Amino acid sequence: MTLRRALVTGATGGLGLALCSALREAGYDVRATGRNEAQAARLTDMGAEFVRADLLEGDLAALCRDIDVVFHAAALSSPWGARLAFQRINVDATRNLLKAARGCGVGSFVFVSSPSIYAAMKDQIGLTETSPLPERALNAYAATKREAENIVLAADAPDFRTVSIRPRALIGPDDAVLLPRILALVSRGWFPLLRDGRALVELTDVRDAAQALVDADRNRERAGGKAINVSGGKPMEMRELVGALGDALGREIALRPLPMWLAKAGAGFSETLFAVLPGKPEP
């Protein structure tokens, strides 16, 4: 049986590493690219071919040559940053890769989107793929992921199936985004909580998200042209999550209520201040 050959972008991130592992276990031949070359050895150790690539200016035709399916996980993922940077990495690079893949005869394109496209300043429970999106995106990341998803899904065709996966709040091995930020707060011995910590959060194991991406390609004929939400399916209150982390660390975490008005005022001040600092670091 001929191996199905996959290209994975963003392969050196937490989701990318989990995806490459899942693909190898499923019998795929994997070509991987990513910005963190320190992870290249891990990818080659699992049997993947690591290549350096520039998704904005590089030879994407060469990157996509002899590939059956592209998994596009590369992105600028941050709540903070210049709109132009998000536009170039999240939209322009996606458009470039999509065009190259189609031109090289790739038959399947699986895009990693984000549930941040639903984000609004209100509670939203039980969202589905058909739930309406807000008229205005919460930030540049959400706006550009939504634009890129629309471009990908519009390209779906019988000979070029495109699918968008929206994985919710990823945690697990190699997480460098969500859990480290929470742990940084927990490590102080206290944690600020809005609304008495009753806000619901829903986490997703990165390995489950990786498997969902593999399944999207396997079921590409049915999934083509669709966006699919992926989550752990077990919402919990924020105070419950903090308590569980405290137990895992073997320490008691003091929960300190934070008024919403104070949180908004502090956030606004921080954004204004950090926007004028050299390099505009994340608040």
PDB file of C-alpha atoms in Angstrom:
ATOM      1  CA  MET A   1       0.000   0.000   0.000  1.00  0.00           C
ATOM      2  CA  THR A   2       1.324   3.442  -0.961  1.00  0.00           C
ATOM      3  CA  LEU A   3       1.958   5.723   1.995  1.00  0.00           C
ATOM      4  CA  ARG A   4      -0.073   8.908   2.095  1.00  0.00           C
ATOM      5  CA  ARG A   5       2.379  11.821   2.169  1.00  0.00           C
ATOM      6  CA  ALA A   6       1.627  14.810   4.381  1.00  0.00           C
ATOM      7  CA  LEU A   7       3.105  18.290   4.713  1.00  0.00           C
ATOM      8  CA  VAL A   8       2.782  19.853   8.168  1.00  0.00           C
ATOM      9  CA  THR A   9       3.456  23.561   8.681  1.00  0.00           C
ATOM     10  CA  GLY A  10       3.898  24.870  12.202  1.00  0.00           C
ATOM     11  CA  ALA A  11       5.334  21.448  12.983  1.00  0.00           C
ATOM     12  CA  THR A  12       7.628  22.685  15.752  1.00  0.00           C
ATOM     13  CA  GLY A  13       4.775  24.004  17.913  1.00  0.00           C
ATOM     14  CA  GLY A  14       2.850  21.973  20.467  1.00  0.00           C
ATOM     15  CA  LEU A  15       0.024  21.032  18.104  1.00  0.00           C
ATOM     16  CA  GLY A  16       2.393  20.498  15.177  1.00  0.00           C
ATOM     17  CA  LEU A  17       4.559  18.070  17.141  1.00  0.00           C
ATOM     18  CA  ALA A  18       1.511  16.132  18.323  1.00  0.00           C
ATOM     19  CA  LEU A  19       0.148  16.067  14.774  1.00  0.00           C
ATOM     20  CA  CYS A  20       3.385  14.755  13.264  1.00  0.00           C
ATOM     21  CA  SER A  21       3.455  12.012  15.884  1.00  0.00           C
ATOM     22  CA  ALA A  22      -0.182  11.083  15.179  1.00  0.00           C
ATOM     23  CA  LEU A  23       0.443  11.040  11.434  1.00  0.00           C
ATOM     24  CA  ARG A  24       3.462   8.771  11.764  1.00  0.00           C
ATOM     25  CA  GLU A  25       1.466   6.406  13.982  1.00  0.00           C
ATOM     26  CA  ALA A  26      -1.296   6.401  11.356  1.00  0.00           C
ATOM     27  CA  GLY A  27       1.173   5.389   8.646  1.00  0.00           C
ATOM     28  CA  TYR A  28       1.669   8.737   6.900  1.00  0.00           C
ATOM     29  CA  ASP A  29       4.965   9.838   5.411  1.00  0.00           C
ATOM     30  CA  VAL A  30       5.592  13.329   6.863  1.00  0.00           C
ATOM     31  CA  ARG A  31       7.388  16.426   5.609  1.00  0.00           C
ATOM     32  CA  ALA A  32       7.537  19.036   8.363  1.00  0.00           C
ATOM     33  CA  THR A  33       8.465  22.690   8.572  1.00  0.00           C
ATOM     34  CA  GLY A  34       8.460  25.191  11.420  1.00  0.00           C
ATOM     35  CA  ARG A  35      10.215  28.205  12.895  1.00  0.00           C
ATOM     36  CA  ASN A  36      11.774  26.510  15.942  1.00  0.00           C
ATOM     37  CA  GLU A  37      14.648  24.566  14.430  1.00  0.00           C
ATOM     38  CA  ALA A  38      15.631  23.335  17.903  1.00  0.00           C
ATOM     39  CA  GLN A  39      12.750  20.864  17.522  1.00  0.00           C
ATOM     40  CA  ALA A  40      13.999  19.539  14.178  1.00  0.00           C
ATOM     41  CA  ALA A  41      15.810  16.612  15.801  1.00  0.00           C
ATOM     42  CA  ARG A  42      12.614  15.481  17.527  1.00  0.00           C
ATOM     43  CA  LEU A  43      10.792  15.481  14.217  1.00  0.00           C
ATOM     44  CA  THR A  44      13.486  13.506  12.430  1.00  0.00           C
ATOM     45  CA  ASP A  45      13.637  11.055  15.347  1.00  0.00           C
ATOM     46  CA  MET A  46       9.943  10.275  14.836  1.00  0.00           C
ATOM     47  CA  GLY A  47      10.598   9.643  11.156  1.00  0.00           C
ATOM     48  CA  ALA A  48       9.575  12.982   9.649  1.00  0.00           C
ATOM     49  CA  GLU A  49      11.542  14.916   7.038  1.00  0.00           C
ATOM     50  CA  PHE A  50      12.302  18.402   8.380  1.00  0.00           C
ATOM     51  CA  VAL A  51      12.752  21.198   5.836  1.00  0.00           C
ATOM     52  CA  ARG A  52      13.294  24.921   6.236  1.00  0.00           C
ATOM     53  CA  ALA A  53      10.699  27.060   4.510  1.00  0.00           C
ATOM     54  CA  ASP A  54       9.473  30.642   4.288  1.00  0.00           C
ATOM     55  CA  LEU A  55       5.708  30.621   3.765  1.00  0.00           C
ATOM     56  CA  LEU A  56       5.722  34.255   2.647  1.00  0.00           C
ATOM     57  CA  GLU A  57       8.671  34.410   0.265  1.00  0.00           C
ATOM     58  CA  GLY A  58       9.890  30.832  -0.194  1.00  0.00           C
ATOM     59  CA  ASP A  59       9.473  28.247  -2.952  1.00  0.00           C
ATOM     60  CA  LEU A  60       6.186  26.734  -1.830  1.00  0.00           C
ATOM     61  CA  ALA A  61       5.841  24.673  -4.991  1.00  0.00           C
ATOM     62  CA  ALA A  62       8.940  22.727  -3.950  1.00  0.00           C
ATOM     63  CA  LEU A  63       7.536  22.391  -0.437  1.00  0.00           C
ATOM     64  CA  CYS A  64       4.268  20.927  -1.746  1.00  0.00           C
ATOM     65  CA  ARG A  65       5.766  18.696  -4.428  1.00  0.00           C
ATOM     66  CA  ASP A  66       4.730  15.010  -4.155  1.00  0.00           C
ATOM     67  CA  ILE A  67       2.407  15.813  -1.235  1.00  0.00           C
ATOM     68  CA  ASP A  68      -1.084  14.320  -0.866  1.00  0.00           C
ATOM     69  CA  VAL A  69      -2.358  16.442   2.033  1.00  0.00           C
ATOM     70  CA  VAL A  70      -1.296  19.729   3.619  1.00  0.00           C
ATOM     71  CA  PHE A  71      -1.929  20.347   7.316  1.00  0.00           C
ATOM     72  CA  HIS A  72      -1.511  24.091   7.821  1.00  0.00           C
ATOM     73  CA  ALA A  73      -0.899  24.759  11.518  1.00  0.00           C
ATOM     74  CA  ALA A  74       1.570  27.640  11.199  1.00  0.00           C
ATOM     75  CA  ALA A  75       0.196  30.921  12.557  1.00  0.00           C
ATOM     76  CA  LEU A  76       0.887  34.002  14.606  1.00  0.00           C
ATOM     77  CA  SER A  77      -1.102  33.189  17.739  1.00  0.00           C
ATOM     78  CA  SER A  78      -1.218  35.954  20.321  1.00  0.00           C
ATOM     79  CA  PRO A  79      -3.759  38.306  21.907  1.00  0.00           C
ATOM     80  CA  TRP A  80      -1.353  41.174  21.212  1.00  0.00           C
ATOM     81  CA  GLY A  81       0.534  42.467  18.200  1.00  0.00           C
ATOM     82  CA  ALA A  82       0.470  44.606  15.062  1.00  0.00           C
ATOM     83  CA  ARG A  83      -2.400  43.933  12.658  1.00  0.00           C
ATOM     84  CA  LEU A  84      -0.021  43.814   9.680  1.00  0.00           C
ATOM     85  CA  ALA A  85       1.996  40.980  11.233  1.00  0.00           C
ATOM     86  CA  PHE A  86      -1.167  38.917  11.786  1.00  0.00           C
ATOM     87  CA  GLN A  87      -2.339  39.674   8.248  1.00  0.00           C
ATOM     88  CA  ARG A  88       0.899  38.549   6.643  1.00  0.00           C
ATOM     89  CA  ILE A  89       1.381  35.345   8.627  1.00  0.00           C
ATOM     90  CA  ASN A  90      -2.213  34.217   9.124  1.00  0.00           C
ATOM     91  CA  VAL A  91      -3.789  35.333   5.853  1.00  0.00           C
ATOM     92  CA  ASP A  92      -1.136  35.973   3.199  1.00  0.00           C
ATOM     93  CA  ALA A  93       0.898  32.858   4.033  1.00  0.00           C
ATOM     94  CA  THR A  94      -2.268  30.740   4.036  1.00  0.00           C
ATOM     95  CA  ARG A  95      -3.275  32.085   0.635  1.00  0.00           C
ATOM     96  CA  ASN A  96       0.227  31.427  -0.735  1.00  0.00           C
ATOM     97  CA  LEU A  97       0.304  27.866   0.567  1.00  0.00           C
ATOM     98  CA  LEU A  98      -3.212  27.137  -0.648  1.00  0.00           C
ATOM     99  CA  LYS A  99      -2.311  28.298  -4.169  1.00  0.00           C
ATOM    100  CA  ALA A 100       0.904  26.271  -4.211  1.00  0.00           C
ATOM    101  CA  ALA A 101      -0.838  23.146  -2.931  1.00  0.00           C
ATOM    102  CA  ARG A 102      -3.556  23.366  -5.558  1.00  0.00           C
ATOM    103  CA  GLY A 103      -0.995  23.978  -8.287  1.00  0.00           C
ATOM    104  CA  CYS A 104       1.020  20.919  -7.256  1.00  0.00           C
ATOM    105  CA  GLY A 105      -1.969  18.605  -7.385  1.00  0.00           C
ATOM    106  CA  VAL A 106      -2.381  18.207  -3.625  1.00  0.00           C
ATOM    107  CA  GLY A 107      -5.811  16.688  -3.027  1.00  0.00           C
ATOM    108  CA  SER A 108      -6.514  17.687   0.580  1.00  0.00           C
ATOM    109  CA  PHE A 109      -5.877  20.811   2.681  1.00  0.00           C
ATOM    110  CA  VAL A 110      -6.611  20.774   6.423  1.00  0.00           C
ATOM    111  CA  PHE A 111      -6.457  24.197   8.068  1.00  0.00           C
ATOM    112  CA  VAL A 112      -6.031  24.860  11.782  1.00  0.00           C
ATOM    113  CA  SER A 113      -8.437  27.676  12.581  1.00  0.00           C
ATOM    114  CA  SER A 114      -9.460  28.944  16.021  1.00  0.00           C
ATOM    115  CA  PRO A 115     -12.636  29.213  18.124  1.00  0.00           C
ATOM    116  CA  SER A 116     -11.488  32.757  18.913  1.00  0.00           C
ATOM    117  CA  ILE A 117     -13.541  33.746  15.869  1.00  0.00           C
ATOM    118  CA  TYR A 118     -16.613  33.320  18.114  1.00  0.00           C
ATOM    119  CA  ALA A 119     -15.179  35.515  20.874  1.00  0.00           C
ATOM    120  CA  ALA A 120     -17.383  38.342  22.133  1.00  0.00           C
ATOM    121  CA  MET A 121     -17.675  40.202  25.409  1.00  0.00           C
ATOM    122  CA  LYS A 122     -20.466  37.949  26.696  1.00  0.00           C
ATOM    123  CA  ASP A 123     -21.151  34.391  27.835  1.00  0.00           C
ATOM    124  CA  GLN A 124     -21.512  31.883  25.002  1.00  0.00           C
ATOM    125  CA  ILE A 125     -22.453  28.322  25.925  1.00  0.00           C
ATOM    126  CA  GLY A 126     -23.071  25.406  23.578  1.00  0.00           C
ATOM    127  CA  LEU A 127     -21.716  26.998  20.419  1.00  0.00           C
ATOM    128  CA  THR A 128     -21.897  24.921  17.246  1.00  0.00           C
ATOM    129  CA  GLU A 129     -20.457  25.268  13.766  1.00  0.00           C
ATOM    130  CA  THR A 130     -23.633  27.076  12.687  1.00  0.00           C
ATOM    131  CA  SER A 131     -23.648  29.575  15.569  1.00  0.00           C
ATOM    132  CA  PRO A 132     -23.449  33.166  14.291  1.00  0.00           C
ATOM    133  CA  LEU A 133     -20.114  34.933  14.471  1.00  0.00           C
ATOM    134  CA  PRO A 134     -19.825  38.439  15.929  1.00  0.00           C
ATOM    135  CA  GLU A 135     -19.966  41.322  13.474  1.00  0.00           C
ATOM    136  CA  ARG A 136     -16.598  42.529  14.701  1.00  0.00           C
ATOM    137  CA  ALA A 137     -13.730  40.247  15.713  1.00  0.00           C
ATOM    138  CA  LEU A 138     -12.348  40.581  19.231  1.00  0.00           C
ATOM    139  CA  ASN A 139      -8.771  41.210  18.084  1.00  0.00           C
ATOM    140  CA  ALA A 140      -6.422  40.974  15.105  1.00  0.00           C
ATOM    141  CA  TYR A 141      -5.733  37.287  15.692  1.00  0.00           C
ATOM    142  CA  ALA A 142      -9.419  36.350  15.594  1.00  0.00           C
ATOM    143  CA  ALA A 143     -10.055  38.581  12.585  1.00  0.00           C
ATOM    144  CA  THR A 144      -7.230  37.119  10.507  1.00  0.00           C
ATOM    145  CA  LYS A 145      -7.988  33.504  11.429  1.00  0.00           C
ATOM    146  CA  ARG A 146     -11.579  34.074  10.334  1.00  0.00           C
ATOM    147  CA  GLU A 147     -10.447  35.621   7.048  1.00  0.00           C
ATOM    148  CA  ALA A 148      -8.011  32.781   6.395  1.00  0.00           C
ATOM    149  CA  GLU A 149     -10.649  30.154   7.187  1.00  0.00           C
ATOM    150  CA  ASN A 150     -13.036  31.736   4.687  1.00  0.00           C
ATOM    151  CA  ILE A 151     -10.337  31.643   2.007  1.00  0.00           C
ATOM    152  CA  VAL A 152      -9.580  27.977   2.696  1.00  0.00           C
ATOM    153  CA  LEU A 153     -13.194  26.810   2.695  1.00  0.00           C
ATOM    154  CA  ALA A 154     -14.003  28.770  -0.464  1.00  0.00           C
ATOM    155  CA  ALA A 155     -11.280  26.803  -2.268  1.00  0.00           C
ATOM    156  CA  ASP A 156     -12.956  23.431  -1.661  1.00  0.00           C
ATOM    157  CA  ALA A 157     -13.508  21.425  -4.844  1.00  0.00           C
ATOM    158  CA  PRO A 158     -14.075  17.764  -5.766  1.00  0.00           C
ATOM    159  CA  ASP A 159     -10.372  17.344  -6.559  1.00  0.00           C
ATOM    160  CA  PHE A 160      -9.133  19.613  -3.747  1.00  0.00           C
ATOM    161  CA  ARG A 161     -10.898  19.042  -0.446  1.00  0.00           C
ATOM    162  CA  THR A 162     -10.437  21.735   2.190  1.00  0.00           C
ATOM    163  CA  VAL A 163     -11.426  21.440   5.847  1.00  0.00           C
ATOM    164  CA  SER A 164     -11.082  23.850   8.772  1.00  0.00           C
ATOM    165  CA  ILE A 165     -10.607  22.571  12.333  1.00  0.00           C
ATOM    166  CA  ARG A 166     -11.232  24.881  15.303  1.00  0.00           C
ATOM    167  CA  PRO A 167      -9.523  23.343  18.375  1.00  0.00           C
ATOM    168  CA  ARG A 168     -10.479  24.877  21.701  1.00  0.00           C
ATOM    169  CA  ALA A 169      -7.911  25.877  24.391  1.00  0.00           C
ATOM    170  CA  LEU A 170      -5.136  23.351  23.799  1.00  0.00           C
ATOM    171  CA  ILE A 171      -3.133  21.912  26.668  1.00  0.00           C
ATOM    172  CA  GLY A 172      -0.745  18.998  26.926  1.00  0.00           C
ATOM    173  CA  PRO A 173       2.839  18.162  26.002  1.00  0.00           C
ATOM    174  CA  ASP A 174       4.880  21.066  24.604  1.00  0.00           C
ATOM    175  CA  ASP A 175       2.206  23.663  25.443  1.00  0.00           C
ATOM    176  CA  ALA A 176       3.973  27.015  25.343  1.00  0.00           C
ATOM    177  CA  VAL A 177       0.869  29.213  25.209  1.00  0.00           C
ATOM    178  CA  LEU A 178      -2.003  28.572  27.609  1.00  0.00           C
ATOM    179  CA  LEU A 179      -0.862  26.494  30.570  1.00  0.00           C
ATOM    180  CA  PRO A 180       2.451  28.337  31.112  1.00  0.00           C
ATOM    181  CA  ARG A 181       0.547  31.617  31.509  1.00  0.00           C
ATOM    182  CA  ILE A 182      -1.853  30.102  34.027  1.00  0.00           C
ATOM    183  CA  LEU A 183       0.990  28.417  35.926  1.00  0.00           C
ATOM    184  CA  ALA A 184       2.899  31.706  36.075  1.00  0.00           C
ATOM    185  CA  LEU A 185      -0.029  33.171  38.018  1.00  0.00           C
ATOM    186  CA  VAL A 186      -0.606  30.071  40.142  1.00  0.00           C
ATOM    187  CA  SER A 187       3.081  29.885  41.116  1.00  0.00           C
ATOM    188  CA  ARG A 188       2.691  33.143  43.070  1.00  0.00           C
ATOM    189  CA  GLY A 189       0.415  31.345  45.509  1.00  0.00           C
ATOM    190  CA  TRP A 190      -2.664  33.366  44.598  1.00  0.00           C
ATOM    191  CA  PHE A 191      -4.887  33.735  41.560  1.00  0.00           C
ATOM    192  CA  PRO A 192      -7.150  36.643  40.528  1.00  0.00           C
ATOM    193  CA  LEU A 193     -10.663  35.504  39.647  1.00  0.00           C
ATOM    194  CA  LEU A 194     -13.367  37.376  37.773  1.00  0.00           C
ATOM    195  CA  ARG A 195     -17.013  36.666  38.615  1.00  0.00           C
ATOM    196  CA  ASP A 196     -16.015  34.588  41.659  1.00  0.00           C
ATOM    197  CA  GLY A 197     -14.297  32.077  39.402  1.00  0.00           C
ATOM    198  CA  ARG A 198     -17.562  30.732  38.004  1.00  0.00           C
ATOM    199  CA  ALA A 199     -16.729  31.485  34.386  1.00  0.00           C
ATOM    200  CA  LEU A 200     -16.615  28.253  32.389  1.00  0.00           C
ATOM    201  CA  VAL A 201     -13.515  27.100  30.544  1.00  0.00           C
ATOM    202  CA  GLU A 202     -13.193  24.104  28.249  1.00  0.00           C
ATOM    203  CA  LEU A 203      -9.789  22.609  27.570  1.00  0.00           C
ATOM    204  CA  THR A 204      -8.700  20.216  24.831  1.00  0.00           C
ATOM    205  CA  ASP A 205      -5.864  17.718  24.993  1.00  0.00           C
ATOM    206  CA  VAL A 206      -3.509  18.583  22.147  1.00  0.00           C
ATOM    207  CA  ARG A 207      -3.292  14.893  21.229  1.00  0.00           C
ATOM    208  CA  ASP A 208      -7.061  14.742  20.722  1.00  0.00           C
ATOM    209  CA  ALA A 209      -6.879  17.818  18.502  1.00  0.00           C
ATOM    210  CA  ALA A 210      -4.087  16.205  16.485  1.00  0.00           C
ATOM    211  CA  GLN A 211      -6.203  13.094  15.971  1.00  0.00           C
ATOM    212  CA  ALA A 212      -9.116  15.260  14.836  1.00  0.00           C
ATOM    213  CA  LEU A 213      -6.876  16.740  12.144  1.00  0.00           C
ATOM    214  CA  VAL A 214      -5.866  13.280  10.944  1.00  0.00           C
ATOM    215  CA  ASP A 215      -9.523  12.224  10.910  1.00  0.00           C
ATOM    216  CA  ALA A 216     -10.404  15.307   8.848  1.00  0.00           C
ATOM    217  CA  ASP A 217      -8.114  14.114   6.077  1.00  0.00           C
ATOM    218  CA  ARG A 218      -9.321  10.534   6.313  1.00  0.00           C
ATOM    219  CA  ASN A 219     -12.915  11.752   5.961  1.00  0.00           C
ATOM    220  CA  ARG A 220     -12.152  14.538   3.498  1.00  0.00           C
ATOM    221  CA  GLU A 221     -14.945  13.637   1.081  1.00  0.00           C
ATOM    222  CA  ARG A 222     -17.583  14.173   3.780  1.00  0.00           C
ATOM    223  CA  ALA A 223     -15.775  16.983   5.577  1.00  0.00           C
ATOM    224  CA  GLY A 224     -14.765  18.985   2.504  1.00  0.00           C
ATOM    225  CA  GLY A 225     -15.852  22.621   2.623  1.00  0.00           C
ATOM    226  CA  LYS A 226     -16.765  22.450   6.308  1.00  0.00           C
ATOM    227  CA  ALA A 227     -15.515  23.964   9.554  1.00  0.00           C
ATOM    228  CA  ILE A 228     -15.452  21.623  12.552  1.00  0.00           C
ATOM    229  CA  ASN A 229     -15.263  22.594  16.229  1.00  0.00           C
ATOM    230  CA  VAL A 230     -13.077  20.404  18.454  1.00  0.00           C
ATOM    231  CA  SER A 231     -12.995  20.490  22.255  1.00  0.00           C
ATOM    232  CA  GLY A 232     -12.544  18.287  25.294  1.00  0.00           C
ATOM    233  CA  GLY A 233     -16.282  18.336  25.919  1.00  0.00           C
ATOM    234  CA  LYS A 234     -15.959  18.876  29.680  1.00  0.00           C
ATOM    235  CA  PRO A 235     -16.496  22.512  30.723  1.00  0.00           C
ATOM    236  CA  MET A 236     -15.319  23.452  34.207  1.00  0.00           C
ATOM    237  CA  GLU A 237     -15.396  26.565  36.344  1.00  0.00           C
ATOM    238  CA  MET A 238     -12.185  28.565  36.412  1.00  0.00           C
ATOM    239  CA  ARG A 239     -11.860  28.159  40.172  1.00  0.00           C
ATOM    240  CA  GLU A 240     -12.084  24.384  39.706  1.00  0.00           C
ATOM    241  CA  LEU A 241      -9.239  24.485  37.191  1.00  0.00           C
ATOM    242  CA  VAL A 242      -7.050  26.586  39.479  1.00  0.00           C
ATOM    243  CA  GLY A 243      -7.777  24.229  42.368  1.00  0.00           C
ATOM    244  CA  ALA A 244      -6.780  21.221  40.264  1.00  0.00           C
ATOM    245  CA  LEU A 245      -3.517  22.909  39.280  1.00  0.00           C
ATOM    246  CA  GLY A 246      -2.822  23.712  42.918  1.00  0.00           C
ATOM    247  CA  ASP A 247      -3.368  20.070  43.861  1.00  0.00           C
ATOM    248  CA  ALA A 248      -1.034  18.951  41.073  1.00  0.00           C
ATOM    249  CA  LEU A 249       1.634  21.362  42.328  1.00  0.00           C
ATOM    250  CA  GLY A 250       1.081  20.322  45.926  1.00  0.00           C
ATOM    251  CA  ARG A 251       0.284  23.809  47.152  1.00  0.00           C
ATOM    252  CA  GLU A 252      -2.737  25.792  48.242  1.00  0.00           C
ATOM    253  CA  ILE A 253      -3.713  28.639  45.934  1.00  0.00           C
ATOM    254  CA  ALA A 254      -5.481  31.653  47.403  1.00  0.00           C
ATOM    255  CA  LEU A 255      -8.374  32.725  45.178  1.00  0.00           C
ATOM    256  CA  ARG A 256      -8.755  36.507  45.128  1.00  0.00           C
ATOM    257  CA  PRO A 257     -11.889  38.051  43.592  1.00  0.00           C
ATOM    258  CA  LEU A 258     -11.154  40.773  41.044  1.00  0.00           C
ATOM    259  CA  PRO A 259     -13.933  43.240  40.133  1.00  0.00           C
ATOM    260  CA  MET A 260     -14.641  43.392  36.409  1.00  0.00           C
ATOM    261  CA  TRP A 261     -14.366  47.197  36.328  1.00  0.00           C
ATOM    262  CA  LEU A 262     -10.893  47.021  37.849  1.00  0.00           C
ATOM    263  CA  ALA A 263      -9.766  44.307  35.427  1.00  0.00           C
ATOM    264  CA  LYS A 264     -10.949  46.355  32.430  1.00  0.00           C
ATOM    265  CA  ALA A 265      -9.296  49.509  33.722  1.00  0.00           C
ATOM    266  CA  GLY A 266      -6.027  47.689  34.357  1.00  0.00           C
ATOM    267  CA  ALA A 267      -6.093  46.033  30.945  1.00  0.00           C
ATOM    268  CA  GLY A 268      -6.758  49.332  29.191  1.00  0.00           C
ATOM    269  CA  PHE A 269      -3.932  51.061  31.042  1.00  0.00           C
ATOM    270  CA  SER A 270      -1.513  48.206  30.301  1.00  0.00           C
ATOM    271  CA  GLU A 271      -2.341  48.170  26.595  1.00  0.00           C
ATOM    272  CA  THR A 272      -1.875  51.930  26.339  1.00  0.00           C
ATOM    273  CA  LEU A 273       1.448  51.795  28.177  1.00  0.00           C
ATOM    274  CA  PHE A 274       2.919  48.787  26.377  1.00  0.00           C
ATOM    275  CA  ALA A 275       1.905  50.147  22.967  1.00  0.00           C
ATOM    276  CA  VAL A 276       4.467  52.945  23.353  1.00  0.00           C
ATOM    277  CA  LEU A 277       7.294  50.841  24.811  1.00  0.00           C
ATOM    278  CA  PRO A 278      10.197  49.821  22.528  1.00  0.00           C
ATOM    279  CA  GLY A 279       9.275  46.674  20.646  1.00  0.00           C
ATOM    280  CA  LYS A 280       5.681  46.904  21.882  1.00  0.00           C
ATOM    281  CA  PRO A 281       5.935  43.816  24.144  1.00  0.00           C
ATOM    282  CA  GLU A 282       2.840  41.880  25.205  1.00  0.00           C
ATOM    283  CA  PRO A 283       1.302  43.371  28.399  1.00  0.00           C
TER     284      PRO A 283
END
